[in-house]
Tab-separated table of C-alpha atoms and ligand atoms in Angstrom:
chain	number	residue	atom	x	y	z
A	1	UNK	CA	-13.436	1.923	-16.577
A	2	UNK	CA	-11.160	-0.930	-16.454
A	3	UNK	CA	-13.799	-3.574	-16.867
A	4	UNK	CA	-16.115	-3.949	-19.728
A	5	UNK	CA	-20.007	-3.756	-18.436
A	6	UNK	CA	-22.898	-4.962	-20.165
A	7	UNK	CA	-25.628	-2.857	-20.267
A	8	UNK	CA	-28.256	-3.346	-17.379
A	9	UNK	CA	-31.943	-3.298	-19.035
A	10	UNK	CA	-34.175	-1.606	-16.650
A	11	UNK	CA	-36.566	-4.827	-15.734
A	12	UNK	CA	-35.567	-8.197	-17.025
A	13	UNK	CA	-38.689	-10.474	-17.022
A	14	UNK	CA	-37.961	-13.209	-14.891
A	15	UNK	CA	-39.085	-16.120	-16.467
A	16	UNK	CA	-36.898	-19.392	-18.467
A	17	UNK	CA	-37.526	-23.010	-18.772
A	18	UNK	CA	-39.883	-24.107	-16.679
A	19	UNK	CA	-42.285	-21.548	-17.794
A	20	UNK	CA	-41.117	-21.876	-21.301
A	21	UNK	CA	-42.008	-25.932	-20.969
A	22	UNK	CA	-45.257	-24.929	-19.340
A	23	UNK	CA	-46.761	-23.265	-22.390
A	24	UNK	CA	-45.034	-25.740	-24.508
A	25	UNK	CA	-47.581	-28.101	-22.670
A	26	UNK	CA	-50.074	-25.554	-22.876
A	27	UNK	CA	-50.185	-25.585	-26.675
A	28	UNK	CA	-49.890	-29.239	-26.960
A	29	UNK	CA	-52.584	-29.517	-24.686
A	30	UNK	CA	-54.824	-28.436	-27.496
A	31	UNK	CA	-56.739	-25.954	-25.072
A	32	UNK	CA	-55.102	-22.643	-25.835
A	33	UNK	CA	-57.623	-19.805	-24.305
A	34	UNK	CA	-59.347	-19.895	-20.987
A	35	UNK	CA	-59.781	-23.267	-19.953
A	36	UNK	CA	-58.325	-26.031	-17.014
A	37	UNK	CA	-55.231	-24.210	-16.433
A	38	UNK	CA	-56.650	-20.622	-16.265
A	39	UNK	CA	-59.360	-22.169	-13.475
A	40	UNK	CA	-56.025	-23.822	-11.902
A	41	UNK	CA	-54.748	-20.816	-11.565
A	42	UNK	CA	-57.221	-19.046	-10.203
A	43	UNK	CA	-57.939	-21.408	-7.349
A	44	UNK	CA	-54.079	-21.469	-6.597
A	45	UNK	CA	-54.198	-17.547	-6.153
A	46	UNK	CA	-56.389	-17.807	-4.300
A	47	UNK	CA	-54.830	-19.745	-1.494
A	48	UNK	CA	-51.875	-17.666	-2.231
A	49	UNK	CA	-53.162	-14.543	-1.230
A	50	UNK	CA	-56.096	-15.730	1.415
A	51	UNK	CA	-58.128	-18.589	1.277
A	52	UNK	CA	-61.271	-18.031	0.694
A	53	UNK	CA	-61.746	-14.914	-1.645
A	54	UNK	CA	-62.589	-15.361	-5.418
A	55	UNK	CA	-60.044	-14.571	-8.091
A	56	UNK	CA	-61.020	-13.878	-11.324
A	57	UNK	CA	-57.973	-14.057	-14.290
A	58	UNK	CA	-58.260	-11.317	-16.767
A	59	UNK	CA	-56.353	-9.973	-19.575
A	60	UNK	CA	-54.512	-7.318	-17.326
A	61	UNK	CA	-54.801	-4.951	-14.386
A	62	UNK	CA	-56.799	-2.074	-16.644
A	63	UNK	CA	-59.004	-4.665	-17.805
A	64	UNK	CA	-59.564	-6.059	-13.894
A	65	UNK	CA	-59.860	-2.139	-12.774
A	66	UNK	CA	-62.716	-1.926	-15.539
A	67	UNK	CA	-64.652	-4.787	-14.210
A	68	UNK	CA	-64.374	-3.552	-10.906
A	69	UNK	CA	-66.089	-0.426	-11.767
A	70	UNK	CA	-68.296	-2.091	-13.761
A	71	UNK	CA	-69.332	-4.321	-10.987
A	72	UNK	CA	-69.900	-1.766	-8.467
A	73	UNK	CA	-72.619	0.126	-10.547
A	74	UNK	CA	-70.403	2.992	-11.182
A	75	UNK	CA	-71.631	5.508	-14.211
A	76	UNK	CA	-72.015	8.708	-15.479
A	77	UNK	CA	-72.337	11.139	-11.960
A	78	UNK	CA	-69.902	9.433	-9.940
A	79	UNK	CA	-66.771	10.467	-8.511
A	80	UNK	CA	-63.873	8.002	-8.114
A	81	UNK	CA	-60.804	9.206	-6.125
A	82	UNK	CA	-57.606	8.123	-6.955
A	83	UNK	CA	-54.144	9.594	-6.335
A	84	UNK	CA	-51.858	11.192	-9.189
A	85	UNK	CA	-49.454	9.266	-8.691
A	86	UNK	CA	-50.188	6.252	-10.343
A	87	UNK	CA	-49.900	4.952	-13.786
A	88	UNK	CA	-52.879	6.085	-16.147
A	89	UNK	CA	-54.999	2.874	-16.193
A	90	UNK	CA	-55.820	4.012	-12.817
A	91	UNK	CA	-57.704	6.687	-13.931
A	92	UNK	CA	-58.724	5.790	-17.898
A	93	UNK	CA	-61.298	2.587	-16.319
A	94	UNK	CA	-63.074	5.451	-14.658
A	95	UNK	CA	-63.489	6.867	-18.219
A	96	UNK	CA	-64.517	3.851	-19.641
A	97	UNK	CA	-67.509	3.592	-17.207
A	98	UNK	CA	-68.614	7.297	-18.058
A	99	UNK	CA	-67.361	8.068	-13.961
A	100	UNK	CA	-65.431	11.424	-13.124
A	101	UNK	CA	-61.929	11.020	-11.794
A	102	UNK	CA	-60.939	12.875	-8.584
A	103	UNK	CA	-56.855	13.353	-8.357
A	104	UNK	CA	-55.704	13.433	-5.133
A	105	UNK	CA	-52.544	13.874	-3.690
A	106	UNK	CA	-49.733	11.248	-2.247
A	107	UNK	CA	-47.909	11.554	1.107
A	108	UNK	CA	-44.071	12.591	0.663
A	109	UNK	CA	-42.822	9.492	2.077
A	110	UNK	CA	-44.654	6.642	0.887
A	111	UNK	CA	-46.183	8.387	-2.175
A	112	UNK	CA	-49.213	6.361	-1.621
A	113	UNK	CA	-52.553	7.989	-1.566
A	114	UNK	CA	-52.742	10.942	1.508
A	115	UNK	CA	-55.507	10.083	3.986
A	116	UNK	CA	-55.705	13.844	4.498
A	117	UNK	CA	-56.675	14.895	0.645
A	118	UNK	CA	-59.207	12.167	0.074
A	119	UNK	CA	-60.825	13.520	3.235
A	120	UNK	CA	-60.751	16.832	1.406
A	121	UNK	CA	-62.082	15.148	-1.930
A	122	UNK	CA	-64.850	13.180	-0.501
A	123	UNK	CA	-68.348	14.566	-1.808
A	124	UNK	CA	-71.711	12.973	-1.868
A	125	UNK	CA	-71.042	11.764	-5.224
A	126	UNK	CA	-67.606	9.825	-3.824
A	127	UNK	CA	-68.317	6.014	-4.718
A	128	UNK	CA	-65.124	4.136	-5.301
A	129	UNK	CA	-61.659	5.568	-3.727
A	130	UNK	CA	-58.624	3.557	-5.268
A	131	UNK	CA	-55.812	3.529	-3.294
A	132	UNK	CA	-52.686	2.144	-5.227
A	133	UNK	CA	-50.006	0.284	-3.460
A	134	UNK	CA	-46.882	1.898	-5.564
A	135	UNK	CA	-44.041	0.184	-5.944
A	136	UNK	CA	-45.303	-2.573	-3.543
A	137	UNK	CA	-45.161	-0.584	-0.150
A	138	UNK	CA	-48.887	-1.658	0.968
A	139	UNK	CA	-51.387	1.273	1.567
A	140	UNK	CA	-52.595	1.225	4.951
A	141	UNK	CA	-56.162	-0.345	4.518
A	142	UNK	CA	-57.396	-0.020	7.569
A	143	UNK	CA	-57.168	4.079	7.785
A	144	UNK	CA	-59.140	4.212	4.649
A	145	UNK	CA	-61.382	1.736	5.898
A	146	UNK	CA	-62.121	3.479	8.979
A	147	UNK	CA	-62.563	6.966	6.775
A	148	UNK	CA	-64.885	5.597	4.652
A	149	UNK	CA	-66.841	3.176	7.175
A	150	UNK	CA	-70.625	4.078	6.834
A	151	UNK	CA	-70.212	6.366	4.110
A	152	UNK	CA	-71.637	3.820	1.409
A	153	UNK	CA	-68.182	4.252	-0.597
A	154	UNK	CA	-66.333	1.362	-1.758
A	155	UNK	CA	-62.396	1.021	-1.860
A	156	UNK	CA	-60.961	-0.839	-5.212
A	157	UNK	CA	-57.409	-1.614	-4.531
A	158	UNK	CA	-55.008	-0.997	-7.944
A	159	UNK	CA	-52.734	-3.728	-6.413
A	160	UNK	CA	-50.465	-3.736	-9.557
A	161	UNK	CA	-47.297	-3.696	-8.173
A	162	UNK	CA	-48.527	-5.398	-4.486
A	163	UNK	CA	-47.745	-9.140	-5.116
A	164	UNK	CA	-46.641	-10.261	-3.068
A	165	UNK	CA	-47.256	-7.741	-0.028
A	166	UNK	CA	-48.326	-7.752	3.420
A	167	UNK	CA	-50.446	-4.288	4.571
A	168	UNK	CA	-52.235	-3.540	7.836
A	169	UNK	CA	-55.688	-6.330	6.972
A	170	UNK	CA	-53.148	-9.121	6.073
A	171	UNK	CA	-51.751	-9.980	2.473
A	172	UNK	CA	-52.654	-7.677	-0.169
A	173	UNK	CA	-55.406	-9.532	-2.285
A	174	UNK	CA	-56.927	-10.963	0.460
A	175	UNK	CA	-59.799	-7.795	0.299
A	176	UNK	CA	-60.788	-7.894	4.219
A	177	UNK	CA	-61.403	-4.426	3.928
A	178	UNK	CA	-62.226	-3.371	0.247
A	179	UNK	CA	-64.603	-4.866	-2.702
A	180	UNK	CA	-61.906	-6.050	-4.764
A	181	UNK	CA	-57.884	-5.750	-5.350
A	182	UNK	CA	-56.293	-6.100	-8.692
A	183	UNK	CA	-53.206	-7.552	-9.588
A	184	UNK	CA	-51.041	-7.122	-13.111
A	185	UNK	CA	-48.974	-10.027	-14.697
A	186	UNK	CA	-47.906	-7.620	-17.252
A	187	UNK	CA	-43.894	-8.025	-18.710
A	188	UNK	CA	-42.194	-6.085	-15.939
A	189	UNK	CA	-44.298	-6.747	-12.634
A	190	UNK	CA	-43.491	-9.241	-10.099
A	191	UNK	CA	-45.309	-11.875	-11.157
A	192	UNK	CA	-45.636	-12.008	-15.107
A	193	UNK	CA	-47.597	-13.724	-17.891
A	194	UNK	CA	-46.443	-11.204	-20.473
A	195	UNK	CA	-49.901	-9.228	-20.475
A	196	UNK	CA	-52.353	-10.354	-17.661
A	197	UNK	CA	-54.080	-9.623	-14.439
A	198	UNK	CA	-56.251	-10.901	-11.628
A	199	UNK	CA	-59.094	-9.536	-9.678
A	200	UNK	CA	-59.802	-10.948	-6.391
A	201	UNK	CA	-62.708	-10.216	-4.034
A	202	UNK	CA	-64.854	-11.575	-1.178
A	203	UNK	CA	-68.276	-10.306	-2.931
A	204	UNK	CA	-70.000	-13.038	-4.681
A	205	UNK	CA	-71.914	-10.343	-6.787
A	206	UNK	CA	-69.088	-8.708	-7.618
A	207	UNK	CA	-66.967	-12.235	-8.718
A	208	UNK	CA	-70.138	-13.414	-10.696
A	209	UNK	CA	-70.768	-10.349	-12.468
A	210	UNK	CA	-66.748	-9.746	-13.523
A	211	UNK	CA	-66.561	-13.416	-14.513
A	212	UNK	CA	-69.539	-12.960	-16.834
A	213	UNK	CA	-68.252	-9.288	-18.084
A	214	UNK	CA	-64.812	-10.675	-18.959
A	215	UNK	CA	-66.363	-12.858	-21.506
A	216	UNK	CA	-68.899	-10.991	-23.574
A	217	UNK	CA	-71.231	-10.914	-20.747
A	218	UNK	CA	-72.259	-14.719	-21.373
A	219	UNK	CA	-73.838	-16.041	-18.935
A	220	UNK	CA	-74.066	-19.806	-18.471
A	221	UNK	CA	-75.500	-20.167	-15.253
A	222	UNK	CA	-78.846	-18.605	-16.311
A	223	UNK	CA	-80.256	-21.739	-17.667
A	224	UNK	CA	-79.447	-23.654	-14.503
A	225	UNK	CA	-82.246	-21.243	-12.358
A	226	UNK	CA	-84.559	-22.446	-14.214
A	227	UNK	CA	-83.368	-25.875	-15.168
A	228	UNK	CA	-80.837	-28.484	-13.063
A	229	UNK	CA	-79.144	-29.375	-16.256
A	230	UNK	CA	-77.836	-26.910	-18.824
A	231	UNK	CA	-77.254	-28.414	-22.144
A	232	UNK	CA	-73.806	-27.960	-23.385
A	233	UNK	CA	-74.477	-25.578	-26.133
A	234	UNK	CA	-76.612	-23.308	-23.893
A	235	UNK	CA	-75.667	-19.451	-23.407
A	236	UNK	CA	-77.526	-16.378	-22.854
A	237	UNK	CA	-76.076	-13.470	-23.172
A	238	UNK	CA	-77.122	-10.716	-20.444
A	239	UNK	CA	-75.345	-7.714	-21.287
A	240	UNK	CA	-72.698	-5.994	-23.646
A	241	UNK	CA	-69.647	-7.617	-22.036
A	242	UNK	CA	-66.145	-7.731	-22.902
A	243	UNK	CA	-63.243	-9.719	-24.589
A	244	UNK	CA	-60.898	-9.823	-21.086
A	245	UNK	CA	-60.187	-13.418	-20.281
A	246	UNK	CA	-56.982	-14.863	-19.687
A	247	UNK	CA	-56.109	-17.652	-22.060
A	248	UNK	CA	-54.536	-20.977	-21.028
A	249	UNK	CA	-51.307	-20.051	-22.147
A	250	UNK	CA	-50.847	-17.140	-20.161
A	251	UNK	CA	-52.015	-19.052	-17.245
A	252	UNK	CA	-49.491	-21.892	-17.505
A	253	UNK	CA	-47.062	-19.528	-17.190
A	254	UNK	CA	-49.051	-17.619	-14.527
A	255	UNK	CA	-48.794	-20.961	-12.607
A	256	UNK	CA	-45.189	-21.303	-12.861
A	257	UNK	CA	-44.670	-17.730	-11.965
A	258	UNK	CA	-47.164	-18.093	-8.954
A	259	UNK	CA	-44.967	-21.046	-7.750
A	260	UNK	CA	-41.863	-18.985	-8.006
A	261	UNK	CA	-43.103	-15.730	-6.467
A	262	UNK	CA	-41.718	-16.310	-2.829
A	263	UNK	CA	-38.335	-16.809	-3.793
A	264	UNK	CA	-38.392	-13.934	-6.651
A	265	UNK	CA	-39.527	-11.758	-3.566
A	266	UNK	CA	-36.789	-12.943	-1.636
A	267	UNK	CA	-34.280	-11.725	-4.210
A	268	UNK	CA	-36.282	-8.330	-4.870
A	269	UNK	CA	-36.137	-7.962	-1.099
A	270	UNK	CA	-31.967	-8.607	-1.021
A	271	UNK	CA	-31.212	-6.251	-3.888
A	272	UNK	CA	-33.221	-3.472	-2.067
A	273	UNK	CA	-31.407	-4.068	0.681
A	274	UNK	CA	-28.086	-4.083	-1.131
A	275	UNK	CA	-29.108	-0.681	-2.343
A	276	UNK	CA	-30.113	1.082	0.842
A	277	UNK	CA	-26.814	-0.009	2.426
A	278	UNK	CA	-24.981	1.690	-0.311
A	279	UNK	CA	-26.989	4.901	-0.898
A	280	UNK	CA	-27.501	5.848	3.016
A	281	UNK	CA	-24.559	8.621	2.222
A	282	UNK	CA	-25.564	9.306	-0.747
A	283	UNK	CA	-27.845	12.672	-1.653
A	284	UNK	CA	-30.931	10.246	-2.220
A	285	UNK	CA	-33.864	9.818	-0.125
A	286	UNK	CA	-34.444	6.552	-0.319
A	287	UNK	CA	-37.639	4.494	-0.568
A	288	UNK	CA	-39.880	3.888	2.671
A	289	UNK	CA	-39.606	0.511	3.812
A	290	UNK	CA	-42.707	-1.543	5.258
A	291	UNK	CA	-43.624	-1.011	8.702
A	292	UNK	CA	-42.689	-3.797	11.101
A	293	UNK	CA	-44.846	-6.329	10.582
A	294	UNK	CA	-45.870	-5.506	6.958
A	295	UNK	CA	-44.097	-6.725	4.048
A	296	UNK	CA	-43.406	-5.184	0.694
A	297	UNK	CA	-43.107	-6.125	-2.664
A	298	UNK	CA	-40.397	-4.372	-3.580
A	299	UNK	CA	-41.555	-3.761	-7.613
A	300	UNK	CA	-39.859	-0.963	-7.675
A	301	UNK	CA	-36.857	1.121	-6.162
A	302	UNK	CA	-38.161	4.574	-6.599
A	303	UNK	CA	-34.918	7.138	-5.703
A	304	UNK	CA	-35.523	10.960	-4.804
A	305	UNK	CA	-32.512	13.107	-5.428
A	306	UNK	CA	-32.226	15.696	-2.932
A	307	UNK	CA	-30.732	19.334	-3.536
A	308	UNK	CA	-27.675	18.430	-2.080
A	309	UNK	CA	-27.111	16.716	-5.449
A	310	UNK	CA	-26.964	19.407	-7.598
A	311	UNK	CA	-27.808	17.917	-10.810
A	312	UNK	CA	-31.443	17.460	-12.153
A	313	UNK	CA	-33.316	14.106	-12.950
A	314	UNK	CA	-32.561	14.516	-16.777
A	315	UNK	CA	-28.665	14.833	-16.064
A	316	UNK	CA	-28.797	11.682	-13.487
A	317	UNK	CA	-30.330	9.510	-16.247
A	318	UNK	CA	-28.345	10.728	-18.713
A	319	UNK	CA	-24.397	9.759	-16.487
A	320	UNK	CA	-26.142	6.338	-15.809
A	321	UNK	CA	-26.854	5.651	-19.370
A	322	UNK	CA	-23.790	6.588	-19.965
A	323	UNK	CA	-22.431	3.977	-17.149
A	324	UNK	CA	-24.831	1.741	-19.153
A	325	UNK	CA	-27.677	1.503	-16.753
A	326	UNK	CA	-31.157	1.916	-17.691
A	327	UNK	CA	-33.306	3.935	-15.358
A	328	UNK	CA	-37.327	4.959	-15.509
A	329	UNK	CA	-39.571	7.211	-13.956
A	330	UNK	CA	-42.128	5.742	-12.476
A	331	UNK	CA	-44.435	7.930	-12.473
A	332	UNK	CA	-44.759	11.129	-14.651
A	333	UNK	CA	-48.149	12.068	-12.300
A	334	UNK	CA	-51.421	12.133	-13.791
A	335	UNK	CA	-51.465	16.057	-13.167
A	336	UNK	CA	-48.807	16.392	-15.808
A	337	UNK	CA	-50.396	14.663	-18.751
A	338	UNK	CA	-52.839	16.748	-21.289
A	339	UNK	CA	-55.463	14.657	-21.043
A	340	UNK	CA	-55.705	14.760	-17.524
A	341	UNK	CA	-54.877	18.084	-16.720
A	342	UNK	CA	-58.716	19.134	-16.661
A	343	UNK	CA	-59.455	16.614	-13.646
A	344	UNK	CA	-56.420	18.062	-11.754
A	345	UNK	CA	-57.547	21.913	-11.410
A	346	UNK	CA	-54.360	23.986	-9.430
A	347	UNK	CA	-51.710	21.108	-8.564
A	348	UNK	CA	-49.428	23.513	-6.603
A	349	UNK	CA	-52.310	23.928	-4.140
A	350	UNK	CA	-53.854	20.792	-4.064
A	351	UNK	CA	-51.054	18.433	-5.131
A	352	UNK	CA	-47.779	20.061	-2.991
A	353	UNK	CA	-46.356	16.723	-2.449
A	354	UNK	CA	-46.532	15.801	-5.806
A	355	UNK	CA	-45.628	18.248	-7.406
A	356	UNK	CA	-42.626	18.493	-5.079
A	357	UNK	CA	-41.805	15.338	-5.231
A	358	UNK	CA	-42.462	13.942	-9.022
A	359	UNK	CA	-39.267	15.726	-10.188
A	360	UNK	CA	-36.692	14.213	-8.076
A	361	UNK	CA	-37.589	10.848	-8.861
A	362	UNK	CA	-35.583	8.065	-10.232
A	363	UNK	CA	-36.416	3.939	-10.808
A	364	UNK	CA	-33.386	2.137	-10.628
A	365	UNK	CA	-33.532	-1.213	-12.034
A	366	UNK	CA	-34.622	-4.191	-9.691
A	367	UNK	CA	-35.526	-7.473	-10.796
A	368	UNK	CA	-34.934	-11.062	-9.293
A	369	UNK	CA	-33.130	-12.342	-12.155
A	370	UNK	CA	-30.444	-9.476	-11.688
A	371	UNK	CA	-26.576	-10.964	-10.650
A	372	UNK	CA	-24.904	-9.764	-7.789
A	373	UNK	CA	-22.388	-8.272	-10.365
A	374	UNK	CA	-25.011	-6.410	-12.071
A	375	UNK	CA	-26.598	-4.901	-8.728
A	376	UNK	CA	-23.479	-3.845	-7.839
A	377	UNK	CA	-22.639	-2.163	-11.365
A	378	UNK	CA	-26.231	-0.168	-10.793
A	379	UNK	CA	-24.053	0.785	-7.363
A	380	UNK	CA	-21.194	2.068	-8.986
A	381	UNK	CA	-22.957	3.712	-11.515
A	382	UNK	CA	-25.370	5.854	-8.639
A	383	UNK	CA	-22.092	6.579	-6.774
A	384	UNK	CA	-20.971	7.739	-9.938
A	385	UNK	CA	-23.318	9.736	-11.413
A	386	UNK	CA	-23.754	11.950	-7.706
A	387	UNK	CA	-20.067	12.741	-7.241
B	1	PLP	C1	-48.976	-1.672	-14.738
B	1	PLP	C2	-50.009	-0.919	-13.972
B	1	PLP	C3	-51.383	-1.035	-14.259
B	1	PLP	C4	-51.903	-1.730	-15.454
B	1	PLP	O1	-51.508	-3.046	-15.571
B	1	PLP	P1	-51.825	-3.840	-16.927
B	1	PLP	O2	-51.801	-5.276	-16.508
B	1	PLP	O3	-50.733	-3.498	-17.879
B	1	PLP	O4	-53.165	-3.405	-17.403
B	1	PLP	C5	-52.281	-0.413	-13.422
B	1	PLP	N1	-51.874	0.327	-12.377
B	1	PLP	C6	-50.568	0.502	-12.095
B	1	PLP	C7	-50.181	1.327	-10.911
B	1	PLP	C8	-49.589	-0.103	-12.897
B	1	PLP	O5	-48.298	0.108	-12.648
């Protein structure tokens, strides 16, 4: 190589000064946990992703996911579907609430949750199905909706890579057709506050009961049923809650992030399509793209390699290192990890596409603060590496 190249992390975090000067303000403010800006925050998401739902901020996605659950009465008995292809918070909150995960399979293209196994996995104990909107290509709501419609069970959308994304019932986050949607700010999503999430919902129950869960299960409205005026130093406490509120600093740079998101979509968009103009000869299949109409977020460019390219994932990552790219895998399925292995009985006949597909596939970096230069080095490297 005649030029020198600096090695391309996998996802830069794109954040710099004006976030930077917003937690500077943040800490001078004096109020560094959950306080004015977290409540800013939350009102601003919510006209970013539809009006008039309720977001609650939390300490991340798996926390969100947990309160969710937690909400929605699920226990000890219940059976929560959710696909293997996902990361494992999707299926650990189910743990936490004592609830038995069902592991369904993904559809080949998309590799979002298959309409067709959940139909299969559906039992009388089915209460929550959680479809997951990987790598920001939205899940088509409204065929889930319509499976489920009557049948008492609730949809919780993992929504941690969706922001922002447009599906079938509007912007993801806006929850016209489940109980709740849950968004991470952790380093490498979209939209970052370095560890930090957001539930949003339409269900007052559901918004009270997560706002009083997040913190200890305090609840400071319980004097005011009984009384117009709560003294300041009034709590009650009205269960064993939990430690998973967002503090102020996080939300100042939430804020800033929030403010940004548009354009850092627009350049997630651009490199993606940068990408699928160069691979379309290439022995890749490349990601599905939105339907018309529908947007995505574009977290993450998930490659296949086909068996035209004769080499194996391991090999692939291995020649882009060595072109000094980074690559992941996003995601080694839940089927293949020990602890879930019991919850995922006979992949090969209930998992095909997984199974089939989980191999072949390859996360090539993509983040808005990469440089033409550098999306064009991730280029050469892929045209490299399959030659
Ligand atoms: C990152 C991620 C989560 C968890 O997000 P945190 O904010 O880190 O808790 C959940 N689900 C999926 C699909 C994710 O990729």
């Amino acid at each position: 190589m005649s030029e020198a190249h600096d090695f391309i992390p996998f996802a830069l975090p794109d954040v710099g000064d004006e976030e930077a000067q917003a937690v500077a303000e943040a800490v001078k403010s004096g109020w560094i946990t959950s306080g004015p800006s977290m409540r800013s925050l939350e009102r601003e998401f919510s006209q970013y992703v539809g009006g008039d739902v309720e977001s609650v901020a939390v300490s991340s996605a798996t926390a969100g996911l947990h309160l969710a659950l937690e909400a929605l009465n699920v226990g000890p008995g219940d059976e929560i579907i959710i696909p293997t292809w996902t990361f494992t918070a999707t299926a650990e909150v189910v743990r936490y609430v004592g609830a038995t995960p069902v592991i369904v399979d993904v559809d080949p293209l998309t590799l979002n949750m298959s309409l067709e196994s959940v139909k299969r996995a559906i039992s009388p104990r089915t209460k929550v199905v959680i479809p997951v909107h990987m790598a920001g290509l939205p899940v088509d709501m409204a065929s889930f909706s319509r499976l489920l419609a009557g049948s008492g069970v609730s949809l919780v959308e993992d929504a941690a890579h969706a922001l922002p994304a447009v599906g079938t019932d509007n912007r993801v986050g806006s929850v016209g057709l489940s109980a709740a949607c849950v968004f991470s700010f952790y380093a490498t999503k979209t939209v970052t506050t370095g560890e930090g999430g957001m539930l949003t919902t339409r269900d007052p129950d559901i918004a009270a009961r997560a706002r009083i869960m997040r913190l200890h299960g305090i609840d400071r409205d319980s004097f005011n049923r009984y009384s117009s005026v709560a003294p300041g130093w009034f709590y009650d406490v009205v269960a064993p809650g939990y430690k998973y509120n967002m503090t102020d600093l996080a939300a100042a740079m939430g804020r800033v992030q929030l403010r940004r998101s548009d354009a850092m979509h627009r350049r997630r968009t651009r490199i993606a399509q940068m990408y699928r103009e160069a691979f379309t000869d290439l022995p890749v299949q490349l990601p599905a793209e939105a339907p018309e109409g529908q947007v995505h977020a574009w977290h993450l460019f998930i490659v296949r390699l086909l068996d035209e390219a004769g080499i194996d994932r391991g090999t692939f990552i291995k020649r882009m290192s060595d072109r000094s790219v980074a690559t992941s895998v996003h995601f080694i399925p839940l089927h293949e990890h020990t602890y879930w292995k019991p919850y995922a009985p006979d992949p090969l006949a209930l998992l095909p596409n997984a199974v089939a597909q989980a191999p072949r596939a390859v996360s090539l970096p993509l983040s808005s603060r990469m440089t033409d230069g550098q999306v064009n080095q991730v280029i050469e490297a892929v045209t490299g590496s399959l030659k």
